Each structure stands twice: as C-alpha cells, then as structure tokens.
PDB file of C-alpha atoms in Angstrom:
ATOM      1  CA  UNK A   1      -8.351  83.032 -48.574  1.00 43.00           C
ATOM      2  CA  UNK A   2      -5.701  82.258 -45.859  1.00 58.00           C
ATOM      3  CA  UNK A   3      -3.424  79.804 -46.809  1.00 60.00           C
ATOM      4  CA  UNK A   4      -2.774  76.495 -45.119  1.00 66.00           C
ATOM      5  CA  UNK A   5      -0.346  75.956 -42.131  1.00 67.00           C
ATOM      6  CA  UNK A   6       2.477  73.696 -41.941  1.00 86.00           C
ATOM      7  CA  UNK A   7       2.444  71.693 -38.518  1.00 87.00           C
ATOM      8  CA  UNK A   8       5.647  71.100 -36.699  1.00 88.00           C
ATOM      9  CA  UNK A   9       6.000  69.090 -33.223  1.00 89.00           C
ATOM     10  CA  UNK A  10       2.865  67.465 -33.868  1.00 93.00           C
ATOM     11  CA  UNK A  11       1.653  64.827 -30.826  1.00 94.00           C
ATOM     12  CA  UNK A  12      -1.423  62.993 -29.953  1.00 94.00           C
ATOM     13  CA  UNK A  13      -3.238  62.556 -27.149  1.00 93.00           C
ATOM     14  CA  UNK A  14      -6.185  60.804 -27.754  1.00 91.00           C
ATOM     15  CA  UNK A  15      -8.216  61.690 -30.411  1.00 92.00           C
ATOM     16  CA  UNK A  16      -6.607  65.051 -30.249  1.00 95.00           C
ATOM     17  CA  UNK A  17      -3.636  66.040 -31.883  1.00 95.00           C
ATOM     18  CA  UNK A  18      -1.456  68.976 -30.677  1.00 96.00           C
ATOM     19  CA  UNK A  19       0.571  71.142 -33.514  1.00 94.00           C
ATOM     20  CA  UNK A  20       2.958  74.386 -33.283  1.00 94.00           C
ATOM     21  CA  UNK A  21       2.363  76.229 -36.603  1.00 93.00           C
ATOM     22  CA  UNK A  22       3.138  80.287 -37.511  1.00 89.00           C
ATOM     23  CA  UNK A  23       0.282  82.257 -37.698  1.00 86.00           C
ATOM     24  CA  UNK A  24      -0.412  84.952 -40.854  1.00 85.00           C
ATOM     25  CA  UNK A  25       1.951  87.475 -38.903  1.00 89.00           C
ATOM     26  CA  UNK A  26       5.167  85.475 -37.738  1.00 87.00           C
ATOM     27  CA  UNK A  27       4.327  84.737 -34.652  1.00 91.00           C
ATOM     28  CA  UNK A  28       3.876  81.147 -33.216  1.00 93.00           C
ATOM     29  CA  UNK A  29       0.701  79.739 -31.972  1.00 94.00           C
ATOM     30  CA  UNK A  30      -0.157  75.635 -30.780  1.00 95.00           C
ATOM     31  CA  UNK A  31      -3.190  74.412 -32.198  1.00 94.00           C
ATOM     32  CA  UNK A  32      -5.034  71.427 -30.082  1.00 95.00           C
ATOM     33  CA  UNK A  33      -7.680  69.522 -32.524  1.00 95.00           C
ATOM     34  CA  UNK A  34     -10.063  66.654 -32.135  1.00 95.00           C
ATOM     35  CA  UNK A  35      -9.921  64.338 -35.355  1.00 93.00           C
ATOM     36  CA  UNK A  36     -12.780  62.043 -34.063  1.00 92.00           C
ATOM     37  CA  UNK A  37     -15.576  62.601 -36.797  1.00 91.00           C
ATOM     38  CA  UNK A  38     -18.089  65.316 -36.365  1.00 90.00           C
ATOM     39  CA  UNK A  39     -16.482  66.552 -33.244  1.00 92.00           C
ATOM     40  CA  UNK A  40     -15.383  70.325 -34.345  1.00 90.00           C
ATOM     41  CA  UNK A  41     -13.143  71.049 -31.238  1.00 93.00           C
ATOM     42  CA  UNK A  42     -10.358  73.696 -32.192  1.00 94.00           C
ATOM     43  CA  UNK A  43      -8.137  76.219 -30.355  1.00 94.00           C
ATOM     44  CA  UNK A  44      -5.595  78.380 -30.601  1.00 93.00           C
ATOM     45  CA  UNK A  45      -2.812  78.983 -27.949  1.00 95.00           C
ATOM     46  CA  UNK A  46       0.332  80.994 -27.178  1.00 94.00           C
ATOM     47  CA  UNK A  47       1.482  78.827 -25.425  1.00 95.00           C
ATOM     48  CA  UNK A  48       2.298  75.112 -26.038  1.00 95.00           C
ATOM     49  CA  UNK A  49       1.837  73.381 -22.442  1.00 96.00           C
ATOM     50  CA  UNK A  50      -1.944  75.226 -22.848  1.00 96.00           C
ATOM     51  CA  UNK A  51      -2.878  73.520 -25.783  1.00 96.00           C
ATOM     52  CA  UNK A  52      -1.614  70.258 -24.161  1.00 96.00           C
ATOM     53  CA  UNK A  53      -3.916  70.427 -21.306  1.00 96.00           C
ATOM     54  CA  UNK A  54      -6.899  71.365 -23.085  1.00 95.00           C
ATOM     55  CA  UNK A  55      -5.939  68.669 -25.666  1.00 95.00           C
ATOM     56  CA  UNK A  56      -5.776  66.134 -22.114  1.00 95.00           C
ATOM     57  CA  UNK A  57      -8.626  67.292 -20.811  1.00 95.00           C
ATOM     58  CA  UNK A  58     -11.223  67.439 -24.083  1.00 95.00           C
ATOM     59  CA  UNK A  59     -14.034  64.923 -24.242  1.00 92.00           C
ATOM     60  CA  UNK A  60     -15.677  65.062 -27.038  1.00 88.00           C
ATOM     61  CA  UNK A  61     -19.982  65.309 -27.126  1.00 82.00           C
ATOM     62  CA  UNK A  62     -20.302  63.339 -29.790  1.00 69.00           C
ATOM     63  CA  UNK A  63     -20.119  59.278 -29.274  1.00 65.00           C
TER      64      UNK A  63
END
C-alpha cells in the first residue's frame, strides 16, 4: 500500500485543484484533480505549467 502524498503549492482553478507532491522515488510530479463529485479526473505531470493547463481546460462530463 503506497502511502499518502503531502501537497505543496496547491491552487484552484475551478473545480480543479493543482498540487506539486514527490512521487515514491524522489522525484517531483504536479497532480491536476477535479473535486466536483463523481467526476474521477486525475493526472500526473512533470511539469507544473502542464498540469495547469489541463487543470484550465477540464470540463467535467458529469453535471
């Protein structure tokens, strides 16, 4: 069982929050993640200005 990341730099854009975290080997990765209910949408990045457009540009399916 992996154990649970600690968010730093965390914004919001929307419904969609964007956090810089290390992963399981060092290395840091940007998370982008819808918190409207039943939505799902979650990725990974190397890169934080990535995870900030896809966290702009996400609409989520479910209304």
């Amino acid at each position: 069982m992996a154990a649970q990341s600690r968010f730093r730099r965390v914004t919001r854009f929307g419904p969609v929050q964007v956090g810089t975290h290390n992963d399981g080997r060092g290395r840091e990765k940007h998370t982008a993640a819808c918190t409207a209910p039943r939505c799902g949408f979650s990725v990974d990045y190397d890169y934080r200005s990535a995870a900030e457009l896809a966290a702009r540009t996400h609409r989520c399916p479910v209304r």
